[in-house]
Amino acid sequence: MATRVKPVAPEHLGERAADLFGERFGTVPDGVWIAPGRANLIGEHIDYTGAKTMPFALPYATAVAVRVHSHDRLRVASTAYEDVWEGAVSEVEPGHPNGWPAYVAGVPWAMTYHDTIARMPGLDIAVHSSVPEGAGLSSSAALESAVALAIAELFGAATDDAGRRTLARDCVTAENIVAGAATGGMDQSVALRARQGRVMLLDCSSFAVEYLSLDLAAAGLALLVINTNAPHRLVDGGYALRRSTVERVWSGIGRAAVSEGTDIDEVLRRAAVDDPMLTGALRHVLTEIRRVDAVAALLRAGELAAIGSHLTASHASLRDDLVVSSVELDCAVAAALAAGALGARMIGGGFGGSVLALVRLDHIGLTLESVRRAAHDAGLPEPDFLHATPSGAARRVC
């Protein structure tokens, strides 16, 4: 029988991070902070056009135990890796270190670069996470955001909403410049600014937010995250290629094409794009922006079940127009819909990762079994199923 992976309580995440800190560094941390992973209800691959997206925080999070010291050393440990990474603070720079430590070391580097803090400190950091890595649930943004909030609080930087917007910017810089991953600011914004029981209607041009209620249980509904266990890797090039394609075609059109309410076919005709890939990218952006507006209107009206068709249409656009899906994602979407899901779509950068499905509470078991069986019959990895309850933002837990 397929089952859902239960979230780990924040205090238990924090305790494990603190225990690891003691094991690896032989002392106690100054504190422990957590930040959540995220799912995006609608609005995929349009954040970097400055359009609106609709992310929410998941009840799966990353905890960091942090201690500041006066040495020119940065030491990072994780329950996911056996070795402690260690390097000189002064040697952190664009492209260094490599791999997962870049998402940690890059944050204080970026905070210093932007003058959020006066100097890059020596740090010991221990990490424990319940956000599945490579599942398209923004494990990297959760890690960055937890580190950023910890450093901000320890050094007296602002942590109100305006301060958290600044920290999100710093995290984006860390990921883009030090880690070398071409991501936007949506993931870090939701990790730092989410609200319990709400989705964020996030304007990615101004980073203004409207919080919309998503009381699924009251409507007899649930959102499931289906982790296909086919990991996506944003630094492998597929995401960056699609992003550059979208940015290139969008630069010649701009948001006025949408705000004018012009027919999409007319916009495509005026764009005079001959390349089918560019035409598909533009069609996806235009239709996804309108889907975000439609879903926002339905949520304001309390018509939660009606958003399902827009989720499914989003997946079709990502699959056929932007071409960022995968056989695992398509299989999970088809199986969920076949079991009666009201809507389903891939989430995240694509090329693997996870699916978000809107299901009736009394259809959860049927949906889980349908997706599991379809993956098995197709010779694909066995998926995991996660709760997708809108949760709170990064915070200190001890």
PDB file of N, CA and C in Angstrom, residues 149 152-153 157-167 192-193:
ATOM      1  N   LEU A 149      18.624  33.728   7.541  1.00  0.00           N
ATOM      2  CA  LEU A 149      17.906  34.241   8.706  1.00  0.00           C
ATOM      3  C   LEU A 149      18.748  34.093   9.965  1.00  0.00           C
ATOM      4  N   ALA A 152      21.383  36.825   9.893  1.00  0.00           N
ATOM      5  CA  ALA A 152      20.747  38.121  10.100  1.00  0.00           C
ATOM      6  C   ALA A 152      20.419  38.347  11.573  1.00  0.00           C
ATOM      7  N   GLU A 153      19.851  37.333  12.220  1.00  0.00           N
ATOM      8  CA  GLU A 153      19.499  37.499  13.628  1.00  0.00           C
ATOM      9  C   GLU A 153      20.734  37.577  14.515  1.00  0.00           C
ATOM     10  N   ALA A 157      20.810  42.174  11.739  1.00  0.00           N
ATOM     11  CA  ALA A 157      20.225  42.700  10.507  1.00  0.00           C
ATOM     12  C   ALA A 157      18.699  42.604  10.594  1.00  0.00           C
ATOM     13  N   ALA A 158      18.015  43.385   9.777  1.00  0.00           N
ATOM     14  CA  ALA A 158      16.559  43.445   9.819  1.00  0.00           C
ATOM     15  C   ALA A 158      15.948  42.108   9.401  1.00  0.00           C
ATOM     16  N   THR A 159      14.917  41.689  10.138  1.00  0.00           N
ATOM     17  CA  THR A 159      14.229  40.441   9.811  1.00  0.00           C
ATOM     18  C   THR A 159      12.715  40.633   9.750  1.00  0.00           C
ATOM     19  N   ASP A 160      12.244  41.883   9.646  1.00  0.00           N
ATOM     20  CA  ASP A 160      10.839  42.123   9.363  1.00  0.00           C
ATOM     21  C   ASP A 160      10.588  41.785   7.896  1.00  0.00           C
ATOM     22  N   ASP A 161       9.390  42.065   7.379  1.00  0.00           N
ATOM     23  CA  ASP A 161       9.110  41.653   6.005  1.00  0.00           C
ATOM     24  C   ASP A 161      10.065  42.308   5.019  1.00  0.00           C
ATOM     25  N   ALA A 162      10.368  43.588   5.225  1.00  0.00           N
ATOM     26  CA  ALA A 162      11.313  44.263   4.328  1.00  0.00           C
ATOM     27  C   ALA A 162      12.695  43.636   4.440  1.00  0.00           C
ATOM     28  N   GLY A 163      13.084  43.295   5.669  1.00  0.00           N
ATOM     29  CA  GLY A 163      14.370  42.647   5.850  1.00  0.00           C
ATOM     30  C   GLY A 163      14.419  41.276   5.207  1.00  0.00           C
ATOM     31  N   ARG A 164      13.311  40.561   5.262  1.00  0.00           N
ATOM     32  CA  ARG A 164      13.268  39.236   4.649  1.00  0.00           C
ATOM     33  C   ARG A 164      13.307  39.338   3.122  1.00  0.00           C
ATOM     34  N   ARG A 165      12.755  40.390   2.560  1.00  0.00           N
ATOM     35  CA  ARG A 165      12.888  40.598   1.119  1.00  0.00           C
ATOM     36  C   ARG A 165      14.352  40.794   0.755  1.00  0.00           C
ATOM     37  N   THR A 166      15.082  41.511   1.610  1.00  0.00           N
ATOM     38  CA  THR A 166      16.516  41.698   1.391  1.00  0.00           C
ATOM     39  C   THR A 166      17.256  40.374   1.498  1.00  0.00           C
ATOM     40  N   LEU A 167      16.897  39.570   2.480  1.00  0.00           N
ATOM     41  CA  LEU A 167      17.554  38.267   2.629  1.00  0.00           C
ATOM     42  C   LEU A 167      17.272  37.363   1.440  1.00  0.00           C
ATOM     43  N   LEU A 192      11.035  32.541   3.071  1.00  0.00           N
ATOM     44  CA  LEU A 192      11.230  33.577   4.084  1.00  0.00           C
ATOM     45  C   LEU A 192       9.962  34.346   4.436  1.00  0.00           C
ATOM     46  N   ARG A 193       8.930  34.294   3.570  1.00  0.00           N
ATOM     47  CA  ARG A 193       7.781  35.182   3.768  1.00  0.00           C
ATOM     48  C   ARG A 193       6.427  34.480   3.761  1.00  0.00           C
TER      49      ARG A 193
END
